[in-house]
């Protein structure tokens, strides 16, 4: 199956930087055919501006969050239908930074996932253990609970395994740790969702870069990568797309 490389720009990108980055991606990716699927998730403020350019380059547009409700008195929030209205197709939900900084619980993530699916978005739901949970040998138990709590009945979307200790640290999980966790997640998805769980895409995220990507992407049950830092420069991101399975 084709792999998918998702860039999470986080809270980065004023108009000039965002334009330059997308222009660079478009130019370099044009030479890659066939290629893996590519999604970029800029901050909300850049979605409308970048949508036409990205569409022209065959790059899918994603957002970094959405509200659980369609509309209403939620100052500062953005709903899933608002994202669809701009041409957004994917949304990252339950990222560990949102779980930590905005106190999002599994239940919050599940409600947002329901809203995203109802609007026609593909949710990319993030799970992953922190350093303490890992040291205590609780990585799989933590991720198991997160999957059970964050994914609603009838879930159709992508699961991103992002060990918190690996995010933004330059230290990705080892190939063996990724293989063990991806196999565990696959088994959990099949247990919860039956046959549909066999083909749900599982991504790895956490300090993926040009040097380690060739160890990570071939791992069984890994269907792509969620990328933070290395998604902010075309020269760092395009090699990840090049390393991904194109068919
Ligand atoms: C992320 O936060 O989703 C992420 C994977 O970040 P980084 O690649 O910078 O570790």
mmCIF file of C-alpha atoms and ligand atoms in Angstrom:
data_model
loop_
_atom_site.group_PDB
_atom_site.id
_atom_site.type_symbol
_atom_site.label_atom_id
_atom_site.label_comp_id
_atom_site.label_asym_id
_atom_site.label_seq_id
_atom_site.Cartn_x
_atom_site.Cartn_y
_atom_site.Cartn_z
ATOM 1 C CA UNK A 1 0.000 0.000 0.000
ATOM 2 C CA UNK A 2 1.113 3.551 -0.737
ATOM 3 C CA UNK A 3 2.570 5.247 2.334
ATOM 4 C CA UNK A 4 1.609 8.708 3.551
ATOM 5 C CA UNK A 5 3.902 11.434 4.833
ATOM 6 C CA UNK A 6 2.197 14.094 6.936
ATOM 7 C CA UNK A 7 3.867 17.382 7.841
ATOM 8 C CA UNK A 8 2.726 19.038 11.065
ATOM 9 C CA UNK A 9 3.868 22.644 10.964
ATOM 10 C CA UNK A 10 2.562 23.316 14.482
ATOM 11 C CA UNK A 11 2.510 27.069 15.333
ATOM 12 C CA UNK A 12 4.932 28.017 12.584
ATOM 13 C CA UNK A 13 4.486 29.875 9.338
ATOM 14 C CA UNK A 14 3.820 33.515 8.526
ATOM 15 C CA UNK A 15 2.600 34.107 4.991
ATOM 16 C CA UNK A 16 6.000 34.639 3.380
ATOM 17 C CA UNK A 17 7.575 31.530 4.972
ATOM 18 C CA UNK A 18 4.522 29.426 4.236
ATOM 19 C CA UNK A 19 4.502 30.446 0.568
ATOM 20 C CA UNK A 20 8.212 29.761 0.204
ATOM 21 C CA UNK A 21 7.877 26.349 1.827
ATOM 22 C CA UNK A 22 4.949 25.292 -0.356
ATOM 23 C CA UNK A 23 6.647 26.594 -3.494
ATOM 24 C CA UNK A 24 9.740 24.567 -2.584
ATOM 25 C CA UNK A 25 7.688 21.448 -1.938
ATOM 26 C CA UNK A 26 5.740 21.836 -5.162
ATOM 27 C CA UNK A 27 8.919 22.257 -7.211
ATOM 28 C CA UNK A 28 10.742 19.298 -5.687
ATOM 29 C CA UNK A 29 7.771 16.939 -5.515
ATOM 30 C CA UNK A 30 6.871 17.525 -9.162
ATOM 31 C CA UNK A 31 9.918 15.461 -10.088
ATOM 32 C CA UNK A 32 8.715 12.496 -8.009
ATOM 33 C CA UNK A 33 6.240 10.325 -9.826
ATOM 34 C CA UNK A 34 4.785 8.031 -8.704
ATOM 35 C CA UNK A 35 5.131 9.086 -5.103
ATOM 36 C CA UNK A 36 3.704 8.504 -1.655
ATOM 37 C CA UNK A 37 0.725 10.573 -0.519
ATOM 38 C CA UNK A 38 1.707 13.899 1.013
ATOM 39 C CA UNK A 39 -0.332 15.935 3.493
ATOM 40 C CA UNK A 40 0.686 19.240 5.036
ATOM 41 C CA UNK A 41 -0.984 20.641 8.130
ATOM 42 C CA UNK A 42 -0.258 24.384 8.405
ATOM 43 C CA UNK A 43 -1.698 26.560 11.173
ATOM 44 C CA UNK A 44 -5.337 27.625 10.708
ATOM 45 C CA UNK A 45 -4.276 31.075 9.515
ATOM 46 C CA UNK A 46 -2.599 29.662 6.406
ATOM 47 C CA UNK A 47 -5.184 27.087 5.327
ATOM 48 C CA UNK A 48 -7.261 29.252 3.000
ATOM 49 C CA UNK A 49 -4.239 30.938 1.445
ATOM 50 C CA UNK A 50 -2.376 27.715 0.755
ATOM 51 C CA UNK A 51 -5.274 25.533 -0.377
ATOM 52 C CA UNK A 52 -5.118 26.404 -4.121
ATOM 53 C CA UNK A 53 -1.319 26.120 -4.373
ATOM 54 C CA UNK A 54 -1.314 22.778 -2.564
ATOM 55 C CA UNK A 55 -4.122 21.425 -4.707
ATOM 56 C CA UNK A 56 -2.204 22.304 -7.821
ATOM 57 C CA UNK A 57 0.846 20.468 -6.478
ATOM 58 C CA UNK A 58 -1.169 17.352 -5.602
ATOM 59 C CA UNK A 59 -0.491 17.875 -1.893
ATOM 60 C CA UNK A 60 -3.385 17.252 0.492
ATOM 61 C CA UNK A 61 -4.354 19.833 3.082
ATOM 62 C CA UNK A 62 -4.684 19.001 6.768
ATOM 63 C CA UNK A 63 -5.447 20.974 9.933
ATOM 64 C CA UNK A 64 -4.066 20.523 13.437
ATOM 65 C CA UNK A 65 -7.283 20.418 15.465
ATOM 66 C CA UNK A 66 -11.043 20.918 15.307
ATOM 67 C CA UNK A 67 -13.880 21.466 17.762
ATOM 68 C CA UNK A 68 -16.397 18.732 18.587
ATOM 69 C CA UNK A 69 -19.390 20.929 17.656
ATOM 70 C CA UNK A 70 -20.394 22.121 14.201
ATOM 71 C CA UNK A 71 -20.934 25.734 15.289
ATOM 72 C CA UNK A 72 -21.923 27.782 18.310
ATOM 73 C CA UNK A 73 -20.615 29.809 21.220
ATOM 74 C CA UNK A 74 -17.010 28.590 21.318
ATOM 75 C CA UNK A 75 -14.843 31.677 21.068
ATOM 76 C CA UNK A 76 -11.601 31.054 19.252
ATOM 77 C CA UNK A 77 -12.447 27.537 18.096
ATOM 78 C CA UNK A 78 -12.733 26.104 14.590
ATOM 79 C CA UNK A 79 -15.235 23.416 13.594
ATOM 80 C CA UNK A 80 -14.778 20.465 11.261
ATOM 81 C CA UNK A 81 -17.282 21.805 8.662
ATOM 82 C CA UNK A 82 -15.327 25.101 8.634
ATOM 83 C CA UNK A 83 -12.224 23.145 7.685
ATOM 84 C CA UNK A 84 -14.040 21.228 4.956
ATOM 85 C CA UNK A 85 -15.296 24.554 3.655
ATOM 86 C CA UNK A 86 -11.668 25.560 3.006
ATOM 87 C CA UNK A 87 -10.738 22.355 1.207
ATOM 88 C CA UNK A 88 -9.166 20.612 4.194
ATOM 89 C CA UNK A 89 -9.219 16.792 3.993
ATOM 90 C CA UNK A 90 -7.304 15.643 7.087
ATOM 91 C CA UNK A 91 -7.156 16.758 10.701
ATOM 92 C CA UNK A 92 -4.630 15.861 13.399
ATOM 93 C CA UNK A 93 -6.423 15.146 16.686
ATOM 94 C CA UNK A 94 -5.141 14.366 20.170
ATOM 95 C CA UNK A 95 -1.585 15.484 19.494
ATOM 96 C CA UNK A 96 0.386 15.176 22.742
ATOM 97 C CA UNK A 97 0.959 18.944 22.746
ATOM 98 C CA UNK A 98 -2.804 19.501 22.762
ATOM 99 C CA UNK A 99 -3.350 16.769 25.321
ATOM 100 C CA UNK A 100 -0.753 18.502 27.554
ATOM 101 C CA UNK A 101 -1.332 22.206 26.867
ATOM 102 C CA UNK A 102 -5.110 22.116 26.410
ATOM 103 C CA UNK A 103 -5.845 19.280 28.839
ATOM 104 C CA UNK A 104 -7.457 17.162 26.159
ATOM 105 C CA UNK A 105 -8.577 13.774 27.471
ATOM 106 C CA UNK A 106 -9.209 10.637 25.445
ATOM 107 C CA UNK A 107 -12.898 11.497 25.633
ATOM 108 C CA UNK A 108 -12.251 14.973 24.169
ATOM 109 C CA UNK A 109 -10.277 13.416 21.349
ATOM 110 C CA UNK A 110 -13.021 10.862 20.710
ATOM 111 C CA UNK A 111 -15.676 13.573 20.438
ATOM 112 C CA UNK A 112 -13.538 15.570 18.036
ATOM 113 C CA UNK A 113 -12.895 12.446 15.997
ATOM 114 C CA UNK A 114 -16.627 11.828 15.686
ATOM 115 C CA UNK A 115 -17.098 15.431 14.509
ATOM 116 C CA UNK A 116 -14.262 15.164 11.995
ATOM 117 C CA UNK A 117 -15.633 11.947 10.505
ATOM 118 C CA UNK A 118 -19.159 13.362 10.336
ATOM 119 C CA UNK A 119 -17.844 16.330 8.350
ATOM 120 C CA UNK A 120 -16.004 14.048 5.923
ATOM 121 C CA UNK A 121 -12.474 14.681 7.223
ATOM 122 C CA UNK A 122 -9.930 11.920 7.731
ATOM 123 C CA UNK A 123 -8.827 12.102 11.370
ATOM 124 C CA UNK A 124 -5.201 11.409 12.247
ATOM 125 C CA UNK A 125 -5.453 10.435 15.905
ATOM 126 C CA UNK A 126 -2.238 10.623 17.913
ATOM 127 C CA UNK A 127 -1.334 8.256 20.730
ATOM 128 C CA UNK A 128 1.923 7.659 22.574
ATOM 129 C CA UNK A 129 3.464 7.165 25.987
ATOM 130 C CA UNK A 130 5.575 9.625 27.945
ATOM 131 C CA UNK A 131 9.014 8.982 29.384
ATOM 132 C CA UNK A 132 7.731 7.870 32.800
ATOM 133 C CA UNK A 133 5.239 5.441 31.313
ATOM 134 C CA UNK A 134 7.971 4.047 29.111
ATOM 135 C CA UNK A 135 10.431 3.659 32.008
ATOM 136 C CA UNK A 136 7.755 1.862 33.992
ATOM 137 C CA UNK A 137 7.274 -0.616 31.135
ATOM 138 C CA UNK A 138 3.778 0.709 30.493
ATOM 139 C CA UNK A 139 4.123 1.826 26.872
ATOM 140 C CA UNK A 140 1.722 -0.702 25.380
ATOM 141 C CA UNK A 141 -0.783 -0.419 28.209
ATOM 142 C CA UNK A 142 -0.825 3.379 27.805
ATOM 143 C CA UNK A 143 -1.291 3.238 24.060
ATOM 144 C CA UNK A 144 -3.921 0.518 24.422
ATOM 145 C CA UNK A 145 -5.979 2.722 26.750
ATOM 146 C CA UNK A 146 -5.555 5.723 24.478
ATOM 147 C CA UNK A 147 -6.751 3.759 21.468
ATOM 148 C CA UNK A 148 -9.731 2.413 23.344
ATOM 149 C CA UNK A 149 -10.622 5.857 24.701
ATOM 150 C CA UNK A 150 -9.844 8.079 21.727
ATOM 151 C CA UNK A 151 -11.250 6.127 18.788
ATOM 152 C CA UNK A 152 -15.041 6.088 18.475
ATOM 153 C CA UNK A 153 -17.177 3.193 17.299
ATOM 154 C CA UNK A 154 -17.041 2.959 13.522
ATOM 155 C CA UNK A 155 -13.688 4.772 13.432
ATOM 156 C CA UNK A 156 -12.324 5.304 9.945
ATOM 157 C CA UNK A 157 -9.042 7.170 9.914
ATOM 158 C CA UNK A 158 -5.349 7.067 10.676
ATOM 159 C CA UNK A 159 -3.576 6.347 13.956
ATOM 160 C CA UNK A 160 -0.225 8.042 14.602
ATOM 161 C CA UNK A 161 2.051 6.472 17.203
ATOM 162 C CA UNK A 162 4.063 9.355 18.618
ATOM 163 C CA UNK A 163 6.076 8.494 21.733
ATOM 164 C CA UNK A 164 6.183 11.796 23.612
ATOM 165 C CA UNK A 165 9.818 11.355 24.603
ATOM 166 C CA UNK A 166 10.772 11.178 20.924
ATOM 167 C CA UNK A 167 8.910 14.291 19.742
ATOM 168 C CA UNK A 168 11.205 17.202 18.959
ATOM 169 C CA UNK A 169 14.141 15.571 20.758
ATOM 170 C CA UNK A 170 16.137 14.387 17.770
ATOM 171 C CA UNK A 171 15.926 10.887 19.250
ATOM 172 C CA UNK A 172 13.480 8.679 17.345
ATOM 173 C CA UNK A 173 12.278 5.386 18.794
ATOM 174 C CA UNK A 174 14.347 2.365 17.785
ATOM 175 C CA UNK A 175 13.311 0.201 14.864
ATOM 176 C CA UNK A 176 12.479 -2.617 17.302
ATOM 177 C CA UNK A 177 10.350 -0.390 19.543
ATOM 178 C CA UNK A 178 8.466 0.914 16.516
ATOM 179 C CA UNK A 179 7.963 -2.611 15.169
ATOM 180 C CA UNK A 180 6.656 -3.874 18.526
ATOM 181 C CA UNK A 181 4.286 -0.941 18.987
ATOM 182 C CA UNK A 182 3.022 -0.943 15.397
ATOM 183 C CA UNK A 183 2.208 -4.670 15.689
ATOM 184 C CA UNK A 184 0.467 -4.023 19.009
ATOM 185 C CA UNK A 185 -1.569 -1.150 17.526
ATOM 186 C CA UNK A 186 -2.543 -3.282 14.534
ATOM 187 C CA UNK A 187 -3.749 -6.048 16.863
ATOM 188 C CA UNK A 188 -5.727 -3.518 18.930
ATOM 189 C CA UNK A 189 -7.328 -2.013 15.830
ATOM 190 C CA UNK A 190 -8.366 -5.440 14.594
ATOM 191 C CA UNK A 191 -9.677 -6.344 18.057
ATOM 192 C CA UNK A 192 -11.763 -3.154 18.183
ATOM 193 C CA UNK A 193 -12.790 -2.725 14.577
ATOM 194 C CA UNK A 194 -12.529 -6.176 12.989
ATOM 195 C CA UNK A 195 -11.557 -6.353 9.330
ATOM 196 C CA UNK A 196 -11.538 -2.543 8.989
ATOM 197 C CA UNK A 197 -8.663 -2.480 11.488
ATOM 198 C CA UNK A 198 -6.500 -4.529 9.131
ATOM 199 C CA UNK A 199 -6.162 -1.698 6.642
ATOM 200 C CA UNK A 200 -6.240 1.408 8.860
ATOM 201 C CA UNK A 201 -3.031 3.320 8.336
ATOM 202 C CA UNK A 202 -0.587 3.473 11.240
ATOM 203 C CA UNK A 203 2.015 6.250 11.222
ATOM 204 C CA UNK A 204 5.136 6.695 13.294
ATOM 205 C CA UNK A 205 6.009 10.204 14.511
ATOM 206 C CA UNK A 206 8.841 11.516 16.672
ATOM 207 C CA UNK A 207 12.072 13.020 15.302
ATOM 208 C CA UNK A 208 11.778 11.433 11.866
ATOM 209 C CA UNK A 209 14.497 12.810 9.614
ATOM 210 C CA UNK A 210 16.439 12.035 6.476
ATOM 211 C CA UNK A 211 18.935 9.864 8.392
ATOM 212 C CA UNK A 212 16.513 7.594 10.246
ATOM 213 C CA UNK A 213 13.590 7.458 7.812
ATOM 214 C CA UNK A 214 15.005 4.513 5.879
ATOM 215 C CA UNK A 215 15.014 2.457 9.106
ATOM 216 C CA UNK A 216 11.488 3.486 10.060
ATOM 217 C CA UNK A 217 9.357 3.320 6.923
ATOM 218 C CA UNK A 218 10.072 -0.317 6.014
ATOM 219 C CA UNK A 219 8.885 -1.549 9.436
ATOM 220 C CA UNK A 220 5.869 -3.851 9.159
ATOM 221 C CA UNK A 221 2.547 -2.113 9.891
ATOM 222 C CA UNK A 222 4.119 1.335 9.477
ATOM 223 C CA UNK A 223 2.177 3.059 6.702
ATOM 224 C CA UNK A 224 3.920 6.402 6.828
ATOM 225 C CA UNK A 225 5.194 9.150 9.107
ATOM 226 C CA UNK A 226 3.947 12.204 10.967
ATOM 227 C CA UNK A 227 6.700 14.788 10.862
ATOM 228 C CA UNK A 228 7.224 17.970 12.855
ATOM 229 C CA UNK A 229 10.581 19.739 12.592
ATOM 230 C CA UNK A 230 11.619 18.158 9.316
ATOM 231 C CA UNK A 231 8.390 19.344 7.666
ATOM 232 C CA UNK A 232 9.412 22.999 7.948
ATOM 233 C CA UNK A 233 12.017 22.917 5.181
ATOM 234 C CA UNK A 234 11.416 21.464 1.730
ATOM 235 C CA UNK A 235 14.980 20.110 1.639
ATOM 236 C CA UNK A 236 14.346 18.165 4.851
ATOM 237 C CA UNK A 237 10.814 16.993 4.019
ATOM 238 C CA UNK A 238 11.122 15.870 0.412
ATOM 239 C CA UNK A 239 13.712 13.125 1.177
ATOM 240 C CA UNK A 240 11.138 11.597 3.553
ATOM 241 C CA UNK A 241 8.597 11.468 0.742
ATOM 242 C CA UNK A 242 11.237 9.996 -1.534
ATOM 243 C CA UNK A 243 11.921 7.241 1.019
ATOM 244 C CA UNK A 244 8.248 6.312 1.317
ATOM 245 C CA UNK A 245 6.539 3.527 -0.645
ATOM 246 C CA UNK A 246 4.889 4.950 -3.745
ATOM 247 C CA UNK A 247 2.562 2.056 -4.579
HETATM 248 C C1 LIG B 1 5.103 15.890 16.025
HETATM 249 O O1 LIG B 1 5.062 16.699 16.965
HETATM 250 O O2 LIG B 1 4.047 15.493 15.494
HETATM 251 C C2 LIG B 1 6.409 15.435 15.581
HETATM 252 C C3 LIG B 1 6.491 14.270 15.037
HETATM 253 O O3 LIG B 1 7.466 16.310 15.794
HETATM 254 P P1 LIG B 1 9.012 16.053 15.452
HETATM 255 O O4 LIG B 1 9.079 15.376 14.098
HETATM 256 O O5 LIG B 1 9.621 17.398 15.471
HETATM 257 O O6 LIG B 1 9.537 15.145 16.534
#
